[in-house]
CSV table of C-alpha atoms and ligand atoms in Angstrom, one decimal:
chain,number,residue,atom,x,y,z
A,854,UNK,CA,-22.2,8.2,17.1
A,855,UNK,CA,-22.1,5.4,19.7
A,856,UNK,CA,-19.2,3.1,20.1
A,857,UNK,CA,-19.6,1.8,16.5
A,858,UNK,CA,-21.9,2.3,13.5
A,859,UNK,CA,-24.4,-0.1,12.4
A,860,UNK,CA,-27.0,0.7,9.7
A,861,UNK,CA,-30.5,-0.8,9.3
A,862,UNK,CA,-29.1,-4.1,10.1
A,863,UNK,CA,-26.0,-5.1,12.0
A,864,UNK,CA,-23.9,-7.4,10.1
A,865,UNK,CA,-21.3,-8.5,12.3
A,866,UNK,CA,-23.6,-9.6,15.3
A,867,UNK,CA,-21.9,-10.5,18.5
A,868,UNK,CA,-18.9,-8.5,17.8
A,869,UNK,CA,-18.5,-5.3,19.5
A,870,UNK,CA,-15.9,-2.5,19.4
A,871,UNK,CA,-12.5,-4.2,19.4
A,872,UNK,CA,-10.4,-3.2,22.6
A,873,UNK,CA,-6.9,-3.5,23.6
A,874,UNK,CA,-6.6,-6.0,26.3
A,875,UNK,CA,-2.7,-6.3,26.5
A,876,UNK,CA,-0.1,-9.2,25.6
A,877,UNK,CA,-1.5,-11.6,28.0
A,878,UNK,CA,-5.0,-11.6,26.6
A,879,UNK,CA,-6.3,-14.8,24.8
A,880,UNK,CA,-9.4,-13.2,23.4
A,881,UNK,CA,-9.1,-13.5,19.6
A,882,UNK,CA,-11.3,-10.4,19.2
A,883,UNK,CA,-9.0,-8.1,21.3
A,884,UNK,CA,-5.7,-6.2,20.5
A,885,UNK,CA,-2.8,-7.6,22.4
A,886,UNK,CA,-0.2,-4.8,21.2
A,887,UNK,CA,-2.1,-2.2,19.2
A,888,UNK,CA,-3.1,0.2,21.9
A,889,UNK,CA,-4.2,3.2,19.7
A,890,UNK,CA,-3.7,6.0,22.4
A,891,UNK,CA,-0.2,4.8,23.4
A,892,UNK,CA,2.5,7.3,22.7
A,893,UNK,CA,5.6,6.1,20.8
A,894,UNK,CA,8.1,8.9,20.5
A,895,UNK,CA,6.1,12.1,19.8
A,896,UNK,CA,2.9,10.4,18.3
A,897,UNK,CA,0.2,8.1,19.3
A,898,UNK,CA,0.3,4.5,17.8
A,899,UNK,CA,-2.9,5.4,15.8
A,900,UNK,CA,-1.2,8.6,14.2
A,901,UNK,CA,2.1,6.7,13.4
A,902,UNK,CA,0.5,3.7,11.7
A,903,UNK,CA,-2.6,5.3,9.9
A,904,UNK,CA,-4.3,2.0,9.3
A,905,UNK,CA,-6.7,1.5,6.3
A,906,UNK,CA,-9.0,-1.3,5.3
A,907,UNK,CA,-9.1,-2.5,1.7
A,908,UNK,CA,-12.6,-2.3,0.4
A,909,UNK,CA,-12.1,-5.0,-2.3
A,910,UNK,CA,-10.6,-7.8,-0.2
A,911,UNK,CA,-12.8,-7.2,2.9
A,912,UNK,CA,-16.1,-6.7,1.4
A,913,UNK,CA,-16.1,-7.9,-2.3
A,914,UNK,CA,-13.7,-10.9,-2.6
A,915,UNK,CA,-15.7,-14.2,-2.0
A,916,UNK,CA,-12.9,-16.6,-2.1
A,917,UNK,CA,-13.2,-17.5,-5.7
A,918,UNK,CA,-10.0,-18.8,-7.2
A,919,UNK,CA,-9.1,-20.5,-10.5
A,920,UNK,CA,-10.1,-23.8,-9.4
A,921,UNK,CA,-13.4,-23.1,-7.4
A,922,UNK,CA,-16.3,-21.2,-6.7
A,923,UNK,CA,-17.1,-18.6,-4.0
A,924,UNK,CA,-16.8,-20.0,-0.4
A,925,UNK,CA,-17.4,-16.7,1.5
A,926,UNK,CA,-21.1,-15.7,1.1
A,927,UNK,CA,-21.4,-12.0,2.3
A,928,UNK,CA,-24.9,-11.5,3.8
A,929,UNK,CA,-24.9,-7.9,2.4
A,930,UNK,CA,-25.0,-9.2,-1.2
A,931,UNK,CA,-26.9,-12.6,-0.8
A,932,UNK,CA,-30.0,-10.9,0.5
A,933,UNK,CA,-30.2,-8.0,-1.9
A,934,UNK,CA,-32.7,-7.8,-4.8
A,935,UNK,CA,-30.3,-5.9,-7.2
A,936,UNK,CA,-26.6,-4.9,-7.4
A,937,UNK,CA,-27.3,-1.3,-6.2
A,938,UNK,CA,-29.1,-2.6,-3.0
A,939,UNK,CA,-26.2,-4.9,-2.5
A,940,UNK,CA,-23.8,-2.1,-2.8
A,941,UNK,CA,-25.7,0.0,-0.3
A,942,UNK,CA,-25.9,-2.7,2.1
A,943,UNK,CA,-22.1,-3.5,1.6
A,944,UNK,CA,-21.3,0.0,2.3
A,945,UNK,CA,-23.4,-0.3,5.8
A,946,UNK,CA,-21.3,-3.5,6.6
A,947,UNK,CA,-18.0,-1.8,5.5
A,948,UNK,CA,-18.5,1.1,7.8
A,949,UNK,CA,-19.8,-1.1,10.7
A,950,UNK,CA,-16.6,-3.1,10.2
A,951,UNK,CA,-14.2,0.2,10.1
A,952,UNK,CA,-15.8,1.6,13.5
A,953,UNK,CA,-15.9,-1.8,15.2
A,954,UNK,CA,-12.2,-2.4,14.4
A,955,UNK,CA,-11.3,1.3,15.2
A,956,UNK,CA,-9.4,2.0,12.0
A,957,UNK,CA,-9.1,5.5,10.9
A,958,UNK,CA,-9.0,5.0,7.1
A,959,UNK,CA,-10.2,2.9,4.1
A,960,UNK,CA,-9.3,2.6,0.5
A,961,UNK,CA,-11.5,1.6,-2.6
A,962,UNK,CA,-11.8,1.1,-6.2
A,963,UNK,CA,-14.8,2.7,-8.1
A,964,UNK,CA,-16.3,-0.8,-8.8
A,965,UNK,CA,-15.8,-2.1,-5.3
A,966,UNK,CA,-18.2,0.5,-4.0
A,967,UNK,CA,-20.7,0.8,-7.0
A,968,UNK,CA,-21.6,-1.6,-9.6
A,969,UNK,CA,-21.1,-1.0,-13.3
A,970,UNK,CA,-24.1,0.1,-15.1
A,971,UNK,CA,-25.2,-0.7,-18.6
A,972,UNK,CA,-23.5,2.5,-19.9
A,973,UNK,CA,-20.8,4.8,-18.7
A,974,UNK,CA,-23.6,7.4,-17.7
A,975,UNK,CA,-25.1,4.7,-15.4
A,976,UNK,CA,-21.9,3.6,-14.0
A,977,UNK,CA,-21.1,7.2,-13.0
A,978,UNK,CA,-24.6,7.7,-11.5
A,979,UNK,CA,-24.1,4.6,-9.4
A,980,UNK,CA,-20.9,5.7,-8.3
A,981,UNK,CA,-22.3,9.1,-7.3
A,982,UNK,CA,-25.2,7.6,-5.3
A,983,UNK,CA,-22.7,5.5,-3.2
A,984,UNK,CA,-20.2,8.3,-2.9
A,985,UNK,CA,-22.9,10.4,-1.4
A,986,UNK,CA,-23.7,7.7,1.1
A,987,UNK,CA,-20.0,7.2,1.9
A,988,UNK,CA,-19.7,10.9,2.6
A,989,UNK,CA,-22.6,10.8,5.2
A,990,UNK,CA,-21.0,7.8,6.8
A,991,UNK,CA,-17.6,9.1,7.0
A,992,UNK,CA,-19.2,12.1,8.7
A,993,UNK,CA,-21.0,10.0,11.0
A,994,UNK,CA,-18.1,7.5,12.0
A,995,UNK,CA,-15.2,9.8,11.6
A,996,UNK,CA,-13.6,7.2,9.3
A,997,UNK,CA,-11.6,8.8,6.3
A,998,UNK,CA,-10.4,7.9,2.9
A,999,UNK,CA,-6.7,7.3,2.6
A,1000,UNK,CA,-6.8,7.0,-1.2
A,1001,UNK,CA,-9.3,6.1,-4.1
A,1002,UNK,CA,-8.6,4.4,-7.2
A,1003,UNK,CA,-10.3,3.1,-10.5
A,1004,UNK,CA,-10.5,-0.6,-11.3
A,1005,UNK,CA,-9.5,-0.5,-15.0
A,1006,UNK,CA,-8.4,-4.1,-15.2
A,1007,UNK,CA,-11.3,-6.4,-14.2
A,1008,UNK,CA,-13.7,-5.8,-17.2
A,1009,UNK,CA,-12.9,-7.9,-20.2
A,1010,UNK,CA,-12.8,-4.6,-22.1
A,1011,UNK,CA,-9.3,-4.0,-20.3
A,1012,UNK,CA,-8.0,-7.5,-21.3
A,1013,UNK,CA,-5.2,-5.5,-23.5
A,1014,UNK,CA,-4.7,-3.0,-20.8
A,1015,UNK,CA,-6.2,0.3,-20.0
A,1016,UNK,CA,-4.1,3.5,-20.6
A,1017,UNK,CA,-1.8,1.2,-22.7
A,1018,UNK,CA,-4.6,-0.5,-24.8
A,1019,UNK,CA,-3.9,-0.9,-28.5
A,1020,UNK,CA,-7.4,0.6,-29.1
A,1021,UNK,CA,-8.0,4.2,-28.5
A,1022,UNK,CA,-11.7,3.6,-27.5
A,1023,UNK,CA,-10.6,1.5,-24.5
A,1024,UNK,CA,-8.1,4.3,-23.5
A,1025,UNK,CA,-11.0,6.7,-23.6
A,1026,UNK,CA,-13.2,4.5,-21.5
A,1027,UNK,CA,-10.4,4.1,-18.9
A,1028,UNK,CA,-10.3,7.9,-18.8
A,1029,UNK,CA,-14.2,8.0,-18.1
A,1030,UNK,CA,-13.5,5.8,-15.1
A,1031,UNK,CA,-10.3,7.6,-13.9
A,1032,UNK,CA,-12.1,10.9,-14.1
A,1033,UNK,CA,-15.0,9.8,-12.1
A,1034,UNK,CA,-12.7,8.2,-9.4
A,1035,UNK,CA,-10.8,11.4,-9.0
A,1036,UNK,CA,-14.0,13.3,-8.6
A,1037,UNK,CA,-15.1,10.6,-6.0
A,1038,UNK,CA,-11.7,11.0,-4.2
A,1039,UNK,CA,-12.1,14.6,-4.0
A,1040,UNK,CA,-15.7,14.4,-2.8
A,1041,UNK,CA,-14.7,12.1,0.0
A,1042,UNK,CA,-11.6,14.1,0.9
A,1043,UNK,CA,-9.3,11.5,0.1
A,1044,UNK,CA,-5.7,12.0,1.0
A,1045,UNK,CA,-4.2,10.3,-2.2
A,1046,UNK,CA,-5.1,8.8,-5.5
A,1047,UNK,CA,-3.5,5.6,-6.5
A,1048,UNK,CA,-2.7,4.1,-9.9
A,1049,UNK,CA,-1.8,0.3,-9.8
A,1050,UNK,CA,-0.6,-0.8,-13.1
A,1051,UNK,CA,-3.5,-3.5,-13.5
A,1052,UNK,CA,-2.9,-4.7,-17.1
A,1053,UNK,CA,-0.5,-2.0,-18.1
A,1054,UNK,CA,2.0,-4.3,-19.4
A,1055,UNK,CA,2.4,-6.8,-22.2
A,1056,UNK,CA,2.6,-10.6,-22.7
A,1057,UNK,CA,4.5,-10.9,-26.0
A,1058,UNK,CA,6.7,-8.5,-28.1
A,1059,UNK,CA,5.2,-10.2,-31.2
A,1060,UNK,CA,2.1,-8.0,-30.6
A,1061,UNK,CA,3.3,-5.1,-28.7
A,1062,UNK,CA,4.7,-1.7,-29.4
A,1063,UNK,CA,6.4,-1.1,-26.2
A,1064,UNK,CA,7.6,2.4,-26.5
A,1065,UNK,CA,4.1,3.7,-27.8
A,1066,UNK,CA,2.5,2.0,-24.8
A,1067,UNK,CA,4.7,3.5,-22.2
A,1068,UNK,CA,4.2,7.1,-23.9
A,1069,UNK,CA,0.5,6.5,-23.9
A,1070,UNK,CA,0.7,5.5,-20.2
A,1071,UNK,CA,2.6,8.7,-19.4
A,1072,UNK,CA,0.4,10.9,-21.4
A,1073,UNK,CA,-2.6,9.4,-19.7
A,1074,UNK,CA,-1.1,9.8,-16.2
A,1075,UNK,CA,-0.2,13.4,-17.2
A,1076,UNK,CA,-3.8,14.1,-18.1
A,1077,UNK,CA,-5.2,12.6,-14.7
A,1078,UNK,CA,-2.7,14.7,-12.8
A,1079,UNK,CA,-3.7,17.9,-14.8
A,1080,UNK,CA,-7.4,17.2,-14.2
A,1081,UNK,CA,-6.8,16.4,-10.5
A,1082,UNK,CA,-5.0,19.7,-9.9
A,1083,UNK,CA,-7.5,21.6,-11.8
A,1084,UNK,CA,-10.2,20.4,-9.7
A,1085,UNK,CA,-8.2,21.5,-6.5
A,1086,UNK,CA,-7.0,17.8,-5.5
A,1087,UNK,CA,-3.8,18.6,-3.4
A,1088,UNK,CA,-2.7,15.2,-2.4
A,1089,UNK,CA,-0.4,12.8,-3.9
A,1090,UNK,CA,-0.8,10.5,-6.8
A,1091,UNK,CA,0.6,7.2,-6.2
A,1092,UNK,CA,2.0,4.5,-8.3
A,1093,UNK,CA,2.0,1.0,-6.9
A,1094,UNK,CA,4.7,-1.1,-8.5
A,1095,UNK,CA,4.3,-4.7,-9.4
A,1096,UNK,CA,6.7,-6.8,-11.6
A,1097,UNK,CA,4.2,-9.4,-13.0
A,1098,UNK,CA,0.6,-10.6,-12.8
A,1099,UNK,CA,-1.6,-10.2,-14.4
A,1100,UNK,CA,0.8,-9.2,-17.5
A,1101,UNK,CA,4.1,-11.1,-17.8
A,1102,UNK,CA,6.0,-7.7,-18.1
A,1103,UNK,CA,4.5,-4.9,-15.9
A,1104,UNK,CA,5.4,-1.3,-16.9
A,1105,UNK,CA,5.7,-0.3,-13.1
A,1106,UNK,CA,8.0,-3.3,-12.3
A,1107,UNK,CA,9.6,-1.9,-9.1
A,1108,UNK,CA,10.2,1.3,-7.3
A,1109,UNK,CA,13.5,2.2,-9.2
A,1110,UNK,CA,11.7,1.4,-12.6
A,1111,UNK,CA,8.9,3.6,-11.5
A,1112,UNK,CA,11.0,6.5,-10.3
A,1113,UNK,CA,12.9,6.4,-13.6
A,1114,UNK,CA,9.7,6.4,-15.6
A,1115,UNK,CA,8.2,9.3,-13.5
A,1116,UNK,CA,11.5,11.3,-14.0
A,1117,UNK,CA,11.6,10.7,-17.6
A,1118,UNK,CA,8.2,12.0,-18.3
A,1119,UNK,CA,8.4,14.8,-15.8
A,1120,UNK,CA,5.8,13.5,-13.3
A,1121,UNK,CA,7.9,13.1,-10.2
A,1122,UNK,CA,6.6,16.3,-8.5
A,1123,UNK,CA,3.1,15.0,-8.3
A,1124,UNK,CA,3.5,11.2,-8.0
A,1125,UNK,CA,4.9,9.2,-5.2
A,1126,UNK,CA,5.0,5.4,-4.5
A,1127,UNK,CA,2.6,3.1,-2.8
A,1128,UNK,CA,4.7,0.2,-1.9
A,1129,UNK,CA,3.0,-3.3,-1.4
A,1130,UNK,CA,5.2,-6.0,0.5
A,1131,UNK,CA,4.0,-8.9,-1.6
A,1132,UNK,CA,4.8,-6.9,-4.8
A,1133,UNK,CA,8.2,-6.2,-3.7
A,1134,UNK,CA,8.8,-10.0,-3.1
A,1135,UNK,CA,7.6,-10.8,-6.6
A,1136,UNK,CA,10.1,-8.5,-7.9
A,1137,UNK,CA,12.8,-10.4,-5.8
A,1138,UNK,CA,13.2,-7.5,-3.5
A,1139,UNK,CA,12.8,-7.3,0.2
A,1140,UNK,CA,9.8,-5.1,1.2
A,1141,UNK,CA,12.3,-2.8,3.2
A,1142,UNK,CA,14.6,-2.4,0.1
A,1143,UNK,CA,11.6,-0.9,-1.8
A,1144,UNK,CA,10.6,1.5,1.1
A,1145,UNK,CA,14.2,2.7,1.4
A,1146,UNK,CA,14.6,3.1,-2.3
A,1147,UNK,CA,11.6,5.2,-2.5
A,1148,UNK,CA,12.6,7.1,0.8
A,1149,UNK,CA,16.1,8.2,-0.3
A,1150,UNK,CA,14.6,9.8,-3.4
A,1151,UNK,CA,12.0,11.6,-1.7
A,1152,UNK,CA,9.4,9.4,-3.4
A,1153,UNK,CA,7.8,7.4,-0.5
A,1154,UNK,CA,4.0,7.8,-0.2
A,1155,UNK,CA,2.2,4.9,1.2
A,1156,UNK,CA,2.1,1.1,2.0
A,1157,UNK,CA,-0.2,-1.8,0.9
A,1158,UNK,CA,0.5,-4.0,3.8
A,1159,UNK,CA,0.4,-7.6,3.3
A,1160,UNK,CA,3.0,-10.6,2.7
A,1161,UNK,CA,3.5,-13.3,0.2
A,1162,UNK,CA,4.6,-16.9,0.7
A,1163,UNK,CA,8.2,-17.3,0.3
A,1164,UNK,CA,7.5,-20.6,-1.8
A,1165,UNK,CA,4.7,-19.1,-4.1
A,1166,UNK,CA,5.5,-16.9,-7.1
A,1167,UNK,CA,2.2,-15.1,-7.0
A,1168,UNK,CA,0.4,-12.4,-5.0
A,1169,UNK,CA,-1.3,-14.2,-2.2
A,1170,UNK,CA,-2.0,-11.0,-0.2
A,1171,UNK,CA,-1.8,-12.6,3.2
A,1172,UNK,CA,-2.2,-10.5,6.2
A,1173,UNK,CA,1.3,-9.5,7.8
A,1174,UNK,CA,2.6,-11.7,10.8
A,1175,UNK,CA,6.2,-11.3,10.8
A,1176,UNK,CA,7.6,-9.0,13.6
A,1177,UNK,CA,10.9,-9.0,11.8
A,1178,UNK,CA,9.4,-7.6,8.7
A,1179,UNK,CA,7.2,-5.0,10.2
A,1180,UNK,CA,9.9,-3.8,12.5
A,1181,UNK,CA,12.3,-3.3,9.6
A,1182,UNK,CA,9.6,-1.6,7.5
A,1183,UNK,CA,8.7,0.8,10.5
A,1184,UNK,CA,12.4,1.5,11.1
A,1185,UNK,CA,12.9,2.8,7.6
A,1186,UNK,CA,9.4,4.7,7.9
A,1187,UNK,CA,10.3,6.2,11.1
A,1188,UNK,CA,13.9,7.1,9.9
A,1189,UNK,CA,12.4,9.2,7.1
A,1190,UNK,CA,10.1,10.8,9.5
A,1191,UNK,CA,7.0,8.8,9.5
A,1192,UNK,CA,3.9,9.0,7.2
A,1193,UNK,CA,2.5,12.1,6.0
A,1194,UNK,CA,-0.4,11.6,3.5
A,1195,UNK,CA,0.1,7.8,3.4
A,1196,UNK,CA,-0.6,5.0,5.9
A,1197,UNK,CA,-0.7,1.3,6.2
A,1198,UNK,CA,-3.5,-0.1,3.9
A,1199,UNK,CA,-4.1,-3.9,4.3
A,1200,UNK,CA,-4.2,-5.0,0.9
A,1201,UNK,CA,-4.6,-8.3,2.4
A,1202,UNK,CA,-7.2,-11.1,2.3
A,1203,UNK,CA,-8.2,-14.0,4.4
A,1204,UNK,CA,-7.8,-17.2,3.1
A,1205,UNK,CA,-10.7,-18.9,1.0
A,1206,UNK,CA,-11.5,-21.4,3.7
A,1207,UNK,CA,-11.7,-18.6,6.7
A,1208,UNK,CA,-15.5,-18.3,6.2
A,1209,UNK,CA,-16.7,-16.9,9.8
A,1210,UNK,CA,-17.4,-13.2,9.9
A,1211,UNK,CA,-15.1,-13.0,12.9
A,1212,UNK,CA,-12.1,-14.3,10.7
A,1213,UNK,CA,-12.0,-10.8,8.9
A,1214,UNK,CA,-11.8,-9.1,12.4
A,1215,UNK,CA,-9.1,-11.4,13.6
A,1216,UNK,CA,-6.9,-11.1,10.5
A,1217,UNK,CA,-7.0,-7.3,10.7
A,1218,UNK,CA,-6.2,-7.4,14.5
A,1219,UNK,CA,-3.2,-9.7,13.8
A,1220,UNK,CA,-2.0,-7.3,11.1
A,1221,UNK,CA,-2.5,-4.3,13.4
A,1222,UNK,CA,-0.7,-6.0,16.4
A,1223,UNK,CA,2.1,-7.1,14.3
A,1224,UNK,CA,2.7,-3.4,13.0
A,1225,UNK,CA,2.3,-2.0,16.6
A,1226,UNK,CA,5.2,-4.3,17.7
A,1227,UNK,CA,7.2,-3.3,14.8
A,1228,UNK,CA,6.7,0.2,15.5
A,1229,UNK,CA,7.8,-0.2,19.2
A,1230,UNK,CA,11.0,-2.1,18.1
A,1231,UNK,CA,11.7,0.5,15.3
A,1232,UNK,CA,11.5,3.3,18.0
A,1233,UNK,CA,13.7,1.5,20.2
A,1234,UNK,CA,16.3,1.0,17.4
A,1235,UNK,CA,16.2,4.6,16.7
A,1236,UNK,CA,16.4,5.9,20.3
A,1237,UNK,CA,19.4,3.6,21.1
A,1238,UNK,CA,21.2,4.5,18.0
A,1239,UNK,CA,23.4,1.6,17.9
A,1240,UNK,CA,22.4,0.4,14.6
A,1241,UNK,CA,22.1,3.9,13.0
A,1242,UNK,CA,25.4,5.0,14.6
A,1243,UNK,CA,27.1,1.9,13.2
A,1244,UNK,CA,26.0,2.8,9.6
A,1245,UNK,CA,27.0,6.3,10.1
A,1246,UNK,CA,30.5,5.4,11.3
A,1247,UNK,CA,30.9,2.8,8.5
A,1248,UNK,CA,31.2,5.9,6.0
A,1249,UNK,CA,33.3,7.9,8.4
A,1250,UNK,CA,36.1,8.1,5.7
A,1251,UNK,CA,34.0,10.4,3.6
A,1252,UNK,CA,33.6,13.0,6.3
A,1253,UNK,CA,37.1,14.3,6.4
A,1254,UNK,CA,40.2,14.8,4.2
A,1255,UNK,CA,40.2,13.4,0.6
A,1256,UNK,CA,37.0,11.4,1.4
A,1257,UNK,CA,35.1,14.5,2.2
A,1258,UNK,CA,36.7,16.2,-1.2
A,1259,UNK,CA,35.3,13.3,-3.1
A,1260,UNK,CA,31.9,13.4,-1.5
A,1261,UNK,CA,31.8,17.1,-2.6
A,1262,UNK,CA,32.6,16.3,-6.1
A,1263,UNK,CA,35.9,18.0,-5.9
A,1264,UNK,CA,38.1,15.3,-7.4
A,1265,UNK,CA,38.9,14.1,-10.9
A,1266,UNK,CA,39.4,10.4,-11.5
A,1267,UNK,CA,43.2,11.3,-12.0
A,1268,UNK,CA,43.4,12.9,-8.5
A,1269,UNK,CA,41.3,9.9,-7.0
A,1270,UNK,CA,43.7,7.6,-8.7
A,1271,UNK,CA,46.7,9.1,-7.5
A,1272,UNK,CA,45.5,9.0,-3.8
A,1273,UNK,CA,44.9,5.2,-4.3
A,1274,UNK,CA,48.3,5.1,-5.7
A,1275,UNK,CA,49.9,6.8,-2.8
A,1276,UNK,CA,47.8,4.7,-0.1
A,1277,UNK,CA,49.0,1.5,-1.5
A,1278,UNK,CA,47.3,-1.9,-1.0
A,1279,UNK,CA,48.0,-2.3,3.0
A,1280,UNK,CA,44.8,-3.3,5.0
A,1281,UNK,CA,42.4,-1.0,3.2
A,1282,UNK,CA,38.7,-2.2,2.9
A,1283,UNK,CA,39.3,-5.0,5.4
A,1284,UNK,CA,36.8,-3.7,7.9
A,1285,UNK,CA,34.2,-6.0,9.3
A,1286,UNK,CA,30.6,-5.5,7.9
A,1287,UNK,CA,29.3,-7.1,11.3
A,1288,UNK,CA,26.2,-8.2,9.8
A,1289,UNK,CA,25.6,-11.1,12.3
A,1290,UNK,CA,26.5,-8.7,15.4
A,1291,UNK,CA,23.7,-6.4,13.9
A,1292,UNK,CA,21.3,-9.0,13.5
A,1293,UNK,CA,21.7,-10.2,17.0
A,1294,UNK,CA,21.1,-6.9,18.2
A,1295,UNK,CA,18.1,-6.4,16.1
A,1296,UNK,CA,16.7,-9.8,17.6
A,1297,UNK,CA,17.3,-8.5,21.1
A,1298,UNK,CA,15.1,-5.4,20.1
A,1299,UNK,CA,12.6,-7.8,18.9
A,1300,UNK,CA,12.5,-9.4,22.4
A,1301,UNK,CA,12.3,-5.9,24.0
A,1302,UNK,CA,15.6,-6.5,25.8
B,374,LIG,C1,-3.1,-5.6,-7.1
B,374,LIG,C2,-3.2,-4.6,-6.1
B,374,LIG,C3,-4.3,-3.7,-6.2
B,374,LIG,C4,-4.1,-2.5,-5.7
B,374,LIG,C5,-5.1,-1.4,-6.3
B,374,LIG,O1,-2.0,-6.5,-6.9
B,374,LIG,O2,-2.4,-4.7,-5.3
B,374,LIG,O3,-5.4,-4.1,-5.4
B,374,LIG,O4,-3.6,-2.1,-4.6
B,374,LIG,O5,-5.6,-1.4,-7.3
B,375,LIG,CO1,-2.0,-3.3,-3.7
């Protein structure tokens, strides 16, 4: 292909391939820090960060909110004669956008890509037509699928849940969609397959059998896993935790809850976590807490990159702009060896009053630059090793003597208690945690000093 893809019609006219122009550039349509070919440690920025664009926010969302109608009028849907034509145009626009932005990946829900038909058969046919087009465009542009998923939460039939629905018929219809979405993911060489809980949760115990719903969810996920493996899908299945919204109590509350669930139902070998920054905030966690929790359990998979608003209790899905947050996130990700099958999917949306086509580019450029800075800072932290060494030394007492025996599990409570008795109160435990010192060092890294 040329520098970028355009179908029959160019949708983002006047915007060419987004280039790296360096930190002094004032061009809103250029990268200031993300230099795809720059090597950080052993890999290029591009290979470290594995950016993906979310099909739903970027090409489907139109700014509708509970208080007002659409504000963003996508030319690919406006001028189409029917939903299939709109979907075909939308895909051209999407691949034009991916290739101009220079991202390597995208993610989609079945219904983002193809409209629902009048029957499950027609819906599947619609999806197959669009998947076949996506396959061609992936080949032409080199853009790949990070993960696929099924939207089993928007249609009113899922108002009481999908796999956790009290009506078996709805569970079966959810399976119809999930099976087709797994097939689509395989067809498009997707590197992972995601389950976000959607409406898998409840509002009131007065109408809910919690145990049955959790068992049904596990059964459904097991069936999906078995089907995917039977069809030759080798990648990870992801669960994306979220504590609330749309349901009051979501079964996939946070990383720790999901890991417990997966282990309880024997799904932990095939499933990993897709961690979203804004969902972590809603669970009252730091984004990095969720990343680290998954990492230490060997369950980290992928990231939905965004941010919330610290004063809002809902999922605002804003583009990431905080160097501090991305540096902390990339520090945790680099520490565990970086991404394997996962990546940074911008599950982020422009504000409903950002109505110029360029705004979508500017938002992604900002998010990519912010993660590029975070990556550079994280690499410096790891290379300098001041912070990792501090942590290591903080636990030095577990490396020798009785501490090492404890760490190996060689002590009984009686023996441990005797050691405490013999050591006496003295000054034990009065070692500074030096958080402020470490925060100051971190800030120096942020400034590149
Ligand atoms: C919803 C959310 C979803 C998932 C995919 O909060 O994050 O878009 O990422 O279903
Ligand atoms: Co998400």
